[in-house]
Amino acid sequence: MKYYLIVGEASGDLHASHLMAALKEEDPQAEFRFFGGDLMAAVGGTMVKHYKELAYMGFIPVLLHLRTIFANMKRCKEDIVAWQPDVLILVDYPGFNLNIAKFIHARTTIPVYYYISPKIWAWKEYRIKNIKRDVDELFSILPFEVEFFEGKHQYPIHYVGNPTVDEVTAFCSSHSETFEDFVQSNGLSSQPVIALLAGSRKQEIKDNLPDMLRAASTFTDYQLVLAGAPGISPEYYKQYVGDAKVKIIFGQTFALLQQATAALVTSGTATLETALFRVPQAVCYHTPIGKVIAFLKRHILNVKYISLVNLIANREVVKELVADTMTVEQVRAELNRILYNKEYRQQMLDGYQYMASRLGEAGAPKHAARKMIDLLNERCRE
């Protein structure tokens, strides 16, 4: 069958590439065409546009590039109609993808599948109307979304497991590096490691890294190692590192987490990755207008937590230091508890175990691919 996929950022490229590989296992004659990235291209098929030409974050960048965004949408719609795939598979990136879904549903008979459902449970819940109208099948990677979509909105979905479980499981099964090998290969000392994961975007790094460093630098029995994000230059980090004693390593986030004793992590998938590596963490997310964001979190956002760890567990497993609570003093106090309070540390590790049990076993891309093909075959029979 012919599969058309659309992603809008690096994480989508990663998840879509694994899904494509799984689809090829189930359907060896699969043909792919996509708006995607290098990882998808490595699986095979035709890349129409690279996601880097689509990804504009924030109000001002989007406003400045409206003409380009609309041109890309137009090109995408025309290309899908011209190629006539058996299915359109959208991966996250709702601002762009829901617009495409609306057009394809209204103008064609091509089924629309959504892999990694939009996080409307946190923000913009009104989008459920668009999803119900324009998306034929929704594939979720977060277990609590089943109750949200099916229980609250009577919209049936497929929970297929979480691909981060697959990625961490695959890494651990193929990497048995010792701590001694890790520190030696990266020019580190023999002290235990505090990992710093300060975000993947420049604004996140600018807002979070300085205070993370100030908080962690007081623990002189430990060495600080910063996970360098893809696409961020060493020079960019240096302006926020200052005189702090920290080593920056790139392309080794999983290797770092495999060896870390504790971590300071900004919100996002990194919190889930850290938990799956069983590294006690504090979630740190500073914003320049902390009190305003804190108000929005309490009164407008639809969720109690911002970290995936707590959302999946549906309770506070890790401390979230967000907006006005993200201060050097509070981060330092939480890090002290993680490092030196054995009971507190074990309680967090037990919480990780519960969270992992809710996620289920590895195999999300395979589960999704098998279900997609079953549904498409059923559609053909009808």
XYZ file of C-alpha atoms in Angstrom:
382
model
C 0.000 0.000 0.000
C 0.940 3.654 -0.341
C 1.496 5.611 2.878
C 1.765 9.413 3.071
C 3.199 10.736 6.359
C 3.549 14.272 7.747
C 5.762 15.316 10.657
C 6.844 18.770 11.776
C 9.827 18.330 14.102
C 12.730 16.094 15.091
C 10.767 13.929 17.531
C 8.141 13.289 14.859
C 10.868 12.264 12.410
C 12.173 9.735 14.965
C 8.775 8.235 15.790
C 7.618 8.198 12.162
C 10.812 6.458 11.027
C 10.186 3.632 13.498
C 6.563 3.385 12.380
C 7.653 3.232 8.723
C 10.120 0.442 9.488
C 7.347 -1.474 11.275
C 4.960 -0.919 8.353
C 7.589 -2.311 5.968
C 7.857 -5.449 8.090
C 4.108 -5.971 7.842
C 3.855 -4.766 4.232
C 7.149 -5.402 2.349
C 5.804 -3.651 -0.774
C 5.007 -0.453 1.152
C 5.592 2.836 -0.659
C 6.237 6.004 1.350
C 5.978 9.685 0.526
C 6.346 12.268 3.259
C 6.938 15.676 4.731
C 9.615 14.518 7.161
C 13.270 14.267 8.034
C 16.533 12.407 7.602
C 15.549 9.400 9.745
C 12.446 8.815 7.636
C 14.495 9.235 4.462
C 16.870 6.519 5.720
C 13.935 4.062 5.877
C 13.051 4.824 2.258
C 10.542 6.622 0.092
C 10.264 10.145 -1.281
C 10.719 13.212 0.914
C 8.700 16.117 -0.472
C 9.775 18.649 2.191
C 12.106 18.542 5.180
C 10.427 19.336 8.498
C 13.003 22.087 9.092
C 11.200 24.079 6.395
C 7.954 23.791 8.391
C 8.974 24.246 12.032
C 8.311 27.762 13.281
C 7.812 28.041 17.043
C 6.293 31.024 18.838
C 3.882 33.769 17.823
C 6.353 36.167 16.146
C 8.234 33.556 14.030
C 4.917 32.132 12.840
C 3.639 35.616 11.988
C 6.814 36.431 10.047
C 6.613 33.212 8.046
C 2.880 33.029 7.358
C 3.348 33.149 3.590
C 5.775 30.212 3.716
C 3.521 28.224 6.056
C 0.473 28.690 3.803
C 2.553 27.811 0.727
C 3.732 24.601 2.403
C 0.154 23.692 3.351
C -1.018 24.250 -0.222
C 1.838 22.188 -1.629
C 1.155 19.393 0.847
C -2.568 19.210 0.054
C -1.960 19.185 -3.700
C 0.736 16.530 -3.385
C -1.445 14.177 -1.334
C -4.321 14.475 -3.793
C -2.007 13.917 -6.762
C -0.327 10.830 -5.230
C -3.571 9.262 -3.968
C -2.187 7.241 -1.043
C -4.083 4.411 0.618
C -3.801 6.309 3.893
C -2.588 9.638 5.249
C -0.703 9.272 8.554
C -0.274 12.446 10.605
C 2.298 12.527 13.421
C 1.726 15.058 16.240
C 2.240 18.712 14.983
C -1.495 19.595 15.254
C -1.380 23.219 14.046
C -0.368 22.054 10.581
C -1.718 18.515 10.534
C -5.296 19.224 11.595
C -5.563 21.730 8.748
C -4.403 19.046 6.314
C -6.838 16.530 7.848
C -9.759 18.921 7.349
C -8.938 19.377 3.672
C -8.338 15.687 2.918
C -11.497 14.579 4.733
C -13.622 17.168 2.908
C -12.168 16.728 -0.589
C -11.162 13.046 -0.852
C -11.980 9.531 0.369
C -8.421 8.967 1.667
C -8.570 7.728 5.285
C -6.815 9.948 7.822
C -4.908 8.245 10.647
C -3.299 10.214 13.482
C -0.262 8.655 15.199
C 0.740 10.356 18.459
C -2.478 12.186 19.116
C -2.605 15.970 19.691
C -2.318 16.846 23.389
C -5.688 18.572 23.546
C -6.186 17.297 27.116
C -3.736 20.017 28.201
C -4.615 22.861 25.874
C -7.129 23.657 23.101
C -9.639 20.964 24.012
C -12.040 22.476 21.461
C -9.993 20.701 18.775
C -11.869 17.511 19.640
C -14.570 18.660 17.187
C -12.036 18.741 14.345
C -10.600 15.371 15.342
C -14.017 13.706 15.488
C -14.936 15.155 12.092
C -11.663 14.760 10.182
C -9.660 11.874 11.722
C -10.744 8.307 10.966
C -8.463 6.541 13.463
C -6.461 7.938 16.378
C -3.401 6.127 17.790
C -2.328 7.140 21.277
C 1.032 6.640 23.020
C -0.139 7.851 26.452
C -2.400 5.551 28.492
C -4.364 8.324 30.219
C -5.563 9.577 26.815
C -7.909 6.592 26.547
C -10.102 7.904 29.359
C -9.916 11.460 27.974
C -10.970 10.612 24.416
C -13.236 7.623 25.062
C -14.591 8.429 28.518
C -14.958 12.179 28.274
C -15.547 12.644 24.540
C -16.911 9.247 23.402
C -14.314 9.052 20.633
C -12.727 5.567 20.364
C -8.926 5.455 20.039
C -6.144 2.853 19.946
C -3.531 2.853 22.717
C -0.473 1.171 21.158
C 2.163 1.663 23.844
C 4.840 4.325 24.086
C 7.735 4.498 21.579
C 10.067 5.967 24.218
C 9.871 2.590 25.979
C 11.073 0.993 22.741
C 13.912 3.481 22.336
C 15.189 3.106 25.905
C 14.791 -0.690 25.854
C 16.680 -0.947 22.552
C 19.486 1.267 23.841
C 19.911 -0.656 27.091
C 19.956 -4.013 25.306
C 22.731 -2.886 22.952
C 24.843 -0.723 25.305
C 26.618 -2.247 28.287
C 29.182 0.539 28.783
C 30.557 0.752 32.325
C 30.757 3.996 34.263
C 34.557 3.850 34.005
C 34.400 3.511 30.213
C 31.890 6.358 29.951
C 33.902 8.864 31.990
C 37.162 7.891 30.305
C 35.787 8.228 26.761
C 34.336 11.665 27.583
C 37.277 13.064 29.566
C 35.362 13.133 32.851
C 36.484 12.567 36.422
C 35.605 9.554 38.570
C 32.995 11.520 40.580
C 29.337 10.471 40.267
C 27.341 12.428 37.680
C 24.497 14.925 37.922
C 22.973 15.131 34.434
C 21.547 18.418 33.176
C 18.923 18.255 30.419
C 18.097 21.899 29.815
C 15.768 21.593 26.823
C 16.145 21.372 23.070
C 15.235 24.943 22.126
C 17.352 28.049 22.566
C 14.769 29.853 24.676
C 14.477 26.886 27.046
C 18.247 26.718 27.453
C 18.482 30.463 28.029
C 15.730 30.377 30.681
C 16.692 27.171 32.506
C 20.412 26.457 32.274
C 21.867 29.312 34.374
C 19.733 28.522 37.437
C 20.206 24.782 37.012
C 23.962 25.305 37.073
C 23.831 27.631 40.078
C 21.775 25.085 42.006
C 23.833 22.022 41.088
C 27.287 23.586 41.373
C 27.130 23.548 45.178
C 27.276 19.719 45.192
C 31.030 19.471 44.881
C 31.113 15.697 45.425
C 29.472 15.346 42.019
C 30.449 16.366 38.484
C 27.970 18.164 36.230
C 27.427 16.885 32.695
C 25.170 18.770 30.282
C 23.412 16.935 27.441
C 23.946 19.030 24.324
C 20.790 19.271 22.194
C 20.841 18.570 18.431
C 21.230 21.728 16.397
C 22.538 23.821 19.318
C 26.172 24.906 18.991
C 28.735 24.692 21.811
C 29.132 28.468 21.479
C 25.477 29.024 22.319
C 25.855 27.039 25.539
C 29.025 28.847 26.546
C 27.270 32.201 26.958
C 25.045 30.674 29.666
C 27.576 28.330 31.278
C 29.842 31.151 32.412
C 32.381 29.994 35.010
C 30.441 26.892 36.030
C 32.388 23.656 36.096
C 30.391 21.561 33.639
C 31.180 19.249 30.734
C 28.974 19.403 27.620
C 28.564 16.218 25.594
C 26.581 15.909 22.366
C 24.727 12.947 20.903
C 24.943 10.876 24.093
C 21.840 11.714 26.112
C 20.898 8.071 26.679
C 24.489 7.131 27.531
C 24.560 9.991 30.036
C 21.290 8.944 31.651
C 22.506 5.355 31.840
C 25.370 6.530 34.077
C 23.831 9.453 36.007
C 23.052 9.435 39.728
C 20.532 12.284 39.504
C 19.222 14.738 36.929
C 17.735 18.188 36.496
C 15.371 18.055 33.531
C 13.144 20.499 31.698
C 9.642 19.284 30.919
C 8.968 17.156 27.859
C 9.880 13.683 26.659
C 13.204 14.013 28.506
C 11.389 13.605 31.834
C 9.967 10.283 30.622
C 13.348 9.137 29.274
C 15.000 9.984 32.588
C 12.364 8.002 34.493
C 12.730 4.972 32.231
C 16.477 4.996 32.944
C 15.516 5.055 36.659
C 17.398 8.289 37.361
C 15.846 10.384 40.174
C 15.085 13.866 38.837
C 13.730 17.306 39.518
C 11.657 18.862 36.732
C 12.751 22.468 36.198
C 10.949 24.890 33.916
C 11.595 28.591 34.345
C 9.761 31.288 32.399
C 10.497 35.029 32.324
C 6.927 35.775 33.502
C 6.709 33.098 36.148
C 3.744 34.419 38.127
C 1.617 34.795 34.992
C 2.441 31.244 33.860
C 1.733 29.949 37.364
C -1.695 31.605 37.218
C -2.405 30.067 33.800
C -1.316 26.646 35.062
C -3.715 26.877 38.000
C -6.715 28.388 36.213
C -6.562 27.696 32.458
C -4.545 24.546 31.730
C -6.635 21.394 32.008
C -4.029 19.236 33.762
C -2.595 19.019 37.269
C 0.955 18.299 36.081
C 3.304 19.278 33.269
C 5.715 16.326 33.303
C 4.839 13.135 31.462
C 6.010 11.101 34.457
C 3.355 12.574 36.759
C 0.680 12.675 34.064
C 1.105 8.970 33.306
C 1.228 7.985 36.981
C -1.623 10.414 37.765
C 0.172 11.478 40.938
C 3.284 13.392 41.929
C 6.210 11.057 41.387
C 8.717 13.817 40.613
C 8.786 17.370 41.948
C 7.815 19.964 39.359
C 9.544 23.289 39.888
C 7.731 25.424 37.360
C 7.397 29.150 36.727
C 7.469 31.002 40.073
C 8.579 27.886 42.003
C 11.637 27.362 39.782
C 14.254 29.121 41.913
C 17.879 28.272 42.640
C 17.031 27.633 46.297
C 14.166 25.240 45.536
C 16.109 23.332 42.883
C 19.053 22.998 45.273
C 16.783 21.747 48.072
C 15.129 19.163 45.817
C 18.469 17.972 44.466
C 19.697 17.587 48.032
C 16.693 15.352 48.850
C 17.249 13.248 45.734
C 20.934 12.716 46.472
C 20.976 12.254 50.235
C 17.515 11.183 51.404
C 17.463 7.428 50.690
C 13.795 6.994 51.555
C 12.760 9.897 49.301
C 14.930 8.586 46.482
C 13.467 5.079 46.764
C 9.933 6.485 46.814
C 10.632 8.170 43.473
C 12.087 4.978 41.997
C 8.981 3.067 43.134
C 6.883 5.719 41.390
C 8.886 5.155 38.208
C 8.110 1.448 38.397
C 4.390 2.158 38.674
C 4.543 4.622 35.763
C 6.363 2.065 33.594
C 3.723 -0.562 34.379
C 1.025 1.816 33.099
C 2.944 2.368 29.850
C 3.183 -1.349 29.144
C 5.750 -3.345 27.209
C 7.871 -2.194 24.276
C 6.526 -2.550 20.743
C 4.526 0.636 20.080
C 5.488 1.051 16.385
C 4.778 -2.633 15.675
C 1.442 -2.500 17.465
C 0.476 0.659 15.566
C 1.617 -0.694 12.186
C -0.234 -3.982 12.626
C -3.433 -2.201 13.667
C -3.200 0.292 10.801
C -2.812 -2.454 8.211
C -5.638 -4.508 9.724
C -7.936 -1.475 9.544
C -6.905 -0.706 5.958
C -7.451 -4.316 4.879
C -10.854 -4.278 6.555
C -11.682 -1.070 4.711
C -10.682 -2.680 1.400
C -12.926 -5.707 2.066
C -15.868 -3.418 2.764
